PDB file of C-alpha atoms in Angstrom:
ATOM      1  CA  VAL A   1     223.972 164.811 127.513  1.00 71.00           C
ATOM      2  CA  TYR A   2     225.044 164.079 123.901  1.00 80.00           C
ATOM      3  CA  ASN A   3     228.748 163.266 123.431  1.00 74.00           C
ATOM      4  CA  GLU A   4     229.911 163.753 119.833  1.00 78.00           C
ATOM      5  CA  GLN A   5     233.093 161.729 120.516  1.00 71.00           C
ATOM      6  CA  LEU A   6     230.916 158.585 120.583  1.00 76.00           C
ATOM      7  CA  ILE A   7     230.045 157.430 117.062  1.00 78.00           C
ATOM      8  CA  GLU A   8     227.016 156.856 116.629  1.00 84.00           C
ATOM      9  CA  PHE A   9     225.078 156.901 119.891  1.00 85.00           C
ATOM     10  CA  LEU A  10     222.156 159.285 120.227  1.00 89.00           C
ATOM     11  CA  PRO A  11     220.215 159.925 123.443  1.00 93.00           C
ATOM     12  CA  ILE A  12     216.590 160.641 122.535  1.00 93.00           C
ATOM     13  CA  ASN A  13     213.725 162.142 124.561  1.00 93.00           C
ATOM     14  CA  THR A  14     210.190 161.280 123.390  1.00 92.00           C
ATOM     15  CA  ASP A  15     206.649 161.395 124.748  1.00 90.00           C
ATOM     16  CA  PHE A  16     207.071 157.659 125.422  1.00 87.00           C
ATOM     17  CA  GLY A  17     210.284 158.026 127.440  1.00 93.00           C
ATOM     18  CA  GLN A  18     214.011 158.224 126.822  1.00 95.00           C
ATOM     19  CA  PHE A  19     215.982 155.988 124.459  1.00 96.00           C
ATOM     20  CA  LEU A  20     219.573 155.575 123.389  1.00 94.00           C
ATOM     21  CA  GLY A  21     219.827 154.972 119.647  1.00 93.00           C
ATOM     22  CA  VAL A  22     222.793 152.895 118.508  1.00 90.00           C
ATOM     23  CA  TRP A  23     224.701 152.483 115.280  1.00 85.00           C
ATOM     24  CA  ALA A  24     227.938 151.143 116.721  1.00 75.00           C
ATOM     25  CA  PHE A  25     231.111 151.579 114.692  1.00 70.00           C
ATOM     26  CA  ASN A  26     233.240 149.607 117.180  1.00 61.00           C
ATOM     27  CA  HIS A  27     236.916 149.612 116.057  1.00 68.00           C
ATOM     28  CA  ARG A  28     236.029 151.496 112.833  1.00 61.00           C
ATOM     29  CA  ALA A  29     235.263 154.686 114.815  1.00 58.00           C
ATOM     30  CA  LYS A  30     238.955 155.693 114.681  1.00 68.00           C
ATOM     31  CA  LYS A  31     238.459 156.811 111.073  1.00 64.00           C
ATOM     32  CA  TYR A  32     236.694 159.855 112.577  1.00 69.00           C
ATOM     33  CA  GLY A  33     239.674 160.728 114.789  1.00 70.00           C
ATOM     34  CA  GLU A  34     241.942 159.216 117.415  1.00 72.00           C
ATOM     35  CA  ASP A  35     239.751 160.469 120.281  1.00 70.00           C
ATOM     36  CA  VAL A  36     236.515 159.052 118.823  1.00 61.00           C
ATOM     37  CA  ARG A  37     235.087 155.843 120.275  1.00 64.00           C
ATOM     38  CA  GLY A  38     232.465 153.554 118.784  1.00 69.00           C
ATOM     39  CA  HIS A  39     231.901 150.552 121.055  1.00 79.00           C
ATOM     40  CA  ILE A  40     228.648 150.175 122.973  1.00 87.00           C
ATOM     41  CA  LEU A  41     230.567 149.711 126.240  1.00 89.00           C
ATOM     42  CA  HIS A  42     231.978 153.221 125.857  1.00 88.00           C
ATOM     43  CA  ALA A  43     228.442 154.565 125.434  1.00 90.00           C
ATOM     44  CA  LEU A  44     227.158 152.611 128.445  1.00 93.00           C
ATOM     45  CA  GLU A  45     229.884 154.187 130.568  1.00 91.00           C
ATOM     46  CA  GLU A  46     229.289 157.704 129.203  1.00 89.00           C
ATOM     47  CA  TYR A  47     225.495 157.571 129.513  1.00 93.00           C
ATOM     48  CA  GLU A  48     225.354 155.773 132.870  1.00 94.00           C
ATOM     49  CA  LEU A  49     223.081 158.365 134.538  1.00 94.00           C
ATOM     50  CA  PHE A  50     220.806 158.464 131.477  1.00 94.00           C
ATOM     51  CA  LEU A  51     220.496 154.653 131.456  1.00 95.00           C
ATOM     52  CA  SER A  52     219.919 154.450 135.214  1.00 94.00           C
ATOM     53  CA  ASP A  53     217.003 156.881 134.945  1.00 94.00           C
ATOM     54  CA  THR A  54     213.680 154.991 135.127  1.00 92.00           C
ATOM     55  CA  ARG A  55     212.344 157.234 132.332  1.00 93.00           C
ATOM     56  CA  THR A  56     214.801 155.504 129.990  1.00 94.00           C
ATOM     57  CA  VAL A  57     212.817 152.856 128.137  1.00 95.00           C
ATOM     58  CA  GLY A  58     215.804 151.252 126.459  1.00 95.00           C
ATOM     59  CA  VAL A  59     218.707 151.083 124.076  1.00 96.00           C
ATOM     60  CA  PHE A  60     218.077 149.981 120.506  1.00 96.00           C
ATOM     61  CA  GLY A  61     219.745 149.707 117.134  1.00 95.00           C
ATOM     62  CA  ASP A  62     222.622 148.199 115.203  1.00 92.00           C
ATOM     63  CA  PHE A  63     225.252 147.085 117.704  1.00 92.00           C
ATOM     64  CA  ASN A  64     227.361 145.415 114.978  1.00 89.00           C
ATOM     65  CA  ASN A  65     228.343 142.857 117.590  1.00 92.00           C
ATOM     66  CA  SER A  66     227.639 139.390 118.938  1.00 94.00           C
ATOM     67  CA  VAL A  67     229.157 136.973 121.432  1.00 94.00           C
ATOM     68  CA  VAL A  68     230.197 134.821 118.450  1.00 94.00           C
ATOM     69  CA  TRP A  69     233.004 137.332 117.813  1.00 89.00           C
ATOM     70  CA  ASP A  70     234.165 137.656 121.426  1.00 93.00           C
ATOM     71  CA  LYS A  71     237.866 137.078 121.957  1.00 92.00           C
ATOM     72  CA  PRO A  72     239.154 135.642 125.228  1.00 88.00           C
ATOM     73  CA  LYS A  73     240.339 138.340 127.649  1.00 86.00           C
ATOM     74  CA  SER A  74     238.963 141.168 125.503  1.00 87.00           C
ATOM     75  CA  ARG A  75     237.861 144.151 127.590  1.00 86.00           C
ATOM     76  CA  LEU A  76     235.293 145.012 124.908  1.00 86.00           C
ATOM     77  CA  SER A  77     233.543 141.641 124.623  1.00 92.00           C
ATOM     78  CA  PHE A  78     229.856 141.533 123.871  1.00 93.00           C
ATOM     79  CA  ARG A  79     229.391 139.241 126.895  1.00 95.00           C
ATOM     80  CA  THR A  80     230.704 142.129 129.033  1.00 94.00           C
ATOM     81  CA  THR A  81     228.230 144.441 127.278  1.00 95.00           C
ATOM     82  CA  ILE A  82     225.324 142.143 128.171  1.00 97.00           C
ATOM     83  CA  GLU A  83     226.481 142.053 131.800  1.00 96.00           C
ATOM     84  CA  LYS A  84     226.712 145.860 131.881  1.00 96.00           C
ATOM     85  CA  PHE A  85     223.150 146.148 130.566  1.00 96.00           C
ATOM     86  CA  GLU A  86     222.028 143.855 133.397  1.00 96.00           C
ATOM     87  CA  THR A  87     223.457 146.315 135.951  1.00 95.00           C
ATOM     88  CA  PHE A  88     220.924 148.852 134.615  1.00 95.00           C
ATOM     89  CA  GLY A  89     218.099 146.296 134.765  1.00 96.00           C
ATOM     90  CA  LEU A  90     218.012 146.159 130.944  1.00 96.00           C
ATOM     91  CA  TYR A  91     217.709 142.908 128.979  1.00 97.00           C
ATOM     92  CA  SER A  92     217.514 141.961 125.321  1.00 97.00           C
ATOM     93  CA  ALA A  93     213.831 141.878 124.438  1.00 97.00           C
ATOM     94  CA  TYR A  94     214.410 139.325 121.659  1.00 97.00           C
ATOM     95  CA  HIS A  95     216.342 136.927 123.894  1.00 97.00           C
ATOM     96  CA  LYS A  96     213.877 137.164 126.763  1.00 97.00           C
ATOM     97  CA  GLN A  97     210.852 136.672 124.518  1.00 97.00           C
ATOM     98  CA  ASN A  98     212.352 133.722 122.635  1.00 97.00           C
ATOM     99  CA  ALA A  99     214.290 132.164 125.548  1.00 97.00           C
ATOM    100  CA  GLU A 100     217.387 131.962 123.338  1.00 97.00           C
ATOM    101  CA  GLN A 101     221.032 132.280 124.266  1.00 97.00           C
ATOM    102  CA  PHE A 102     223.207 135.019 122.808  1.00 97.00           C
ATOM    103  CA  GLY A 103     225.102 133.628 119.828  1.00 97.00           C
ATOM    104  CA  LYS A 104     222.536 130.865 119.277  1.00 97.00           C
ATOM    105  CA  GLU A 105     219.692 132.953 117.866  1.00 97.00           C
ATOM    106  CA  THR A 106     217.265 131.256 115.475  1.00 97.00           C
ATOM    107  CA  LYS A 107     216.522 134.532 113.648  1.00 97.00           C
ATOM    108  CA  ALA A 108     219.264 136.653 112.112  1.00 98.00           C
ATOM    109  CA  THR A 109     219.119 140.429 111.917  1.00 98.00           C
ATOM    110  CA  LEU A 110     222.123 140.652 109.559  1.00 96.00           C
ATOM    111  CA  PHE A 111     223.046 138.659 106.471  1.00 97.00           C
ATOM    112  CA  HIS A 112     226.648 139.681 105.833  1.00 95.00           C
ATOM    113  CA  THR A 113     227.112 140.812 102.211  1.00 95.00           C
ATOM    114  CA  LYS A 114     223.401 139.924 101.772  1.00 97.00           C
ATOM    115  CA  ASN A 115     224.430 136.261 101.782  1.00 97.00           C
ATOM    116  CA  PRO A 116     221.813 133.933 103.341  1.00 97.00           C
ATOM    117  CA  ALA A 117     224.654 131.598 104.351  1.00 97.00           C
ATOM    118  CA  LYS A 118     226.156 134.322 106.626  1.00 97.00           C
ATOM    119  CA  PRO A 119     223.464 135.007 109.236  1.00 97.00           C
ATOM    120  CA  TYR A 120     224.206 136.933 112.441  1.00 96.00           C
ATOM    121  CA  HIS A 121     222.163 138.562 115.183  1.00 98.00           C
ATOM    122  CA  VAL A 122     223.613 142.052 115.758  1.00 96.00           C
ATOM    123  CA  ASP A 123     220.565 144.316 116.205  1.00 96.00           C
ATOM    124  CA  TYR A 124     218.996 144.588 119.645  1.00 97.00           C
ATOM    125  CA  MET A 125     216.523 146.336 121.921  1.00 97.00           C
ATOM    126  CA  PHE A 126     217.650 146.285 125.552  1.00 97.00           C
ATOM    127  CA  THR A 127     214.815 147.343 127.844  1.00 96.00           C
ATOM    128  CA  ARG A 128     213.358 146.883 131.304  1.00 94.00           C
ATOM    129  CA  GLN A 129     209.780 146.918 129.978  1.00 91.00           C
ATOM    130  CA  SER A 130     207.589 144.116 128.734  1.00 89.00           C
ATOM    131  CA  VAL A 131     207.675 144.196 124.931  1.00 92.00           C
ATOM    132  CA  SER A 132     207.104 141.952 121.942  1.00 95.00           C
ATOM    133  CA  VAL A 133     209.688 141.642 119.166  1.00 96.00           C
ATOM    134  CA  GLU A 134     209.512 140.529 115.537  1.00 97.00           C
ATOM    135  CA  VAL A 135     212.449 140.087 113.146  1.00 98.00           C
ATOM    136  CA  GLY A 136     211.800 140.760 109.459  1.00 97.00           C
ATOM    137  CA  ALA A 137     212.113 137.868 107.012  1.00 97.00           C
ATOM    138  CA  TYR A 138     215.089 137.634 104.649  1.00 97.00           C
ATOM    139  CA  ASN A 139     212.963 137.322 101.491  1.00 97.00           C
ATOM    140  CA  ASP A 140     210.874 140.367 102.414  1.00 98.00           C
ATOM    141  CA  TRP A 141     213.763 142.715 103.210  1.00 97.00           C
ATOM    142  CA  ILE A 142     217.061 141.667 101.585  1.00 97.00           C
ATOM    143  CA  GLU A 143     216.539 143.852  98.513  1.00 97.00           C
ATOM    144  CA  PHE A 144     216.542 146.884 100.844  1.00 97.00           C
ATOM    145  CA  SER A 145     219.336 146.041 103.279  1.00 96.00           C
ATOM    146  CA  ASP A 146     221.584 143.334 104.668  1.00 96.00           C
ATOM    147  CA  HIS A 147     219.913 144.070 108.046  1.00 96.00           C
ATOM    148  CA  MET A 148     216.423 142.800 108.805  1.00 98.00           C
ATOM    149  CA  PRO A 149     214.137 145.150 110.746  1.00 96.00           C
ATOM    150  CA  LEU A 150     213.625 144.483 114.426  1.00 95.00           C
ATOM    151  CA  THR A 151     210.085 145.604 115.241  1.00 95.00           C
ATOM    152  CA  VAL A 152     209.442 146.207 118.923  1.00 94.00           C
ATOM    153  CA  ASN A 153     205.975 146.765 120.343  1.00 93.00           C
ATOM    154  CA  LEU A 154     206.141 148.609 123.653  1.00 87.00           C
ATOM    155  CA  LYS A 155     203.225 147.417 125.785  1.00 73.00           C
TER     156      LYS A 155
END
């Protein structure tokens, strides 16, 4: 099922079910070639059968995207991505658990250039299962990465 023209989306089979791992390059994927795509919407289209399969637990990783960056009339908006996930019965575990709107998250998963004044929420777990989610704290993790870990407990 793997499509190497999608950077970086990896379908995974485990004893716990199937997952799609994400490290979205979005518009930066072109540096790997003109026929390479890196937006999550491209992956959702390519892996439609995989995502429709009830053995697929979810899609997780660094989406490098948020509704705060959506441009009007853009075909590749993150709002469109969220709507596409809903067609598979998948929802953001963080947003469901915390009853928060996309773009108005109280916990950031990215601090751009490690700057605490530039918080964004760009890492997600979309699933149809009941899960609990924790976001790592800035002070505990910033020395390791500008991204905070998103810990998901599958129940």
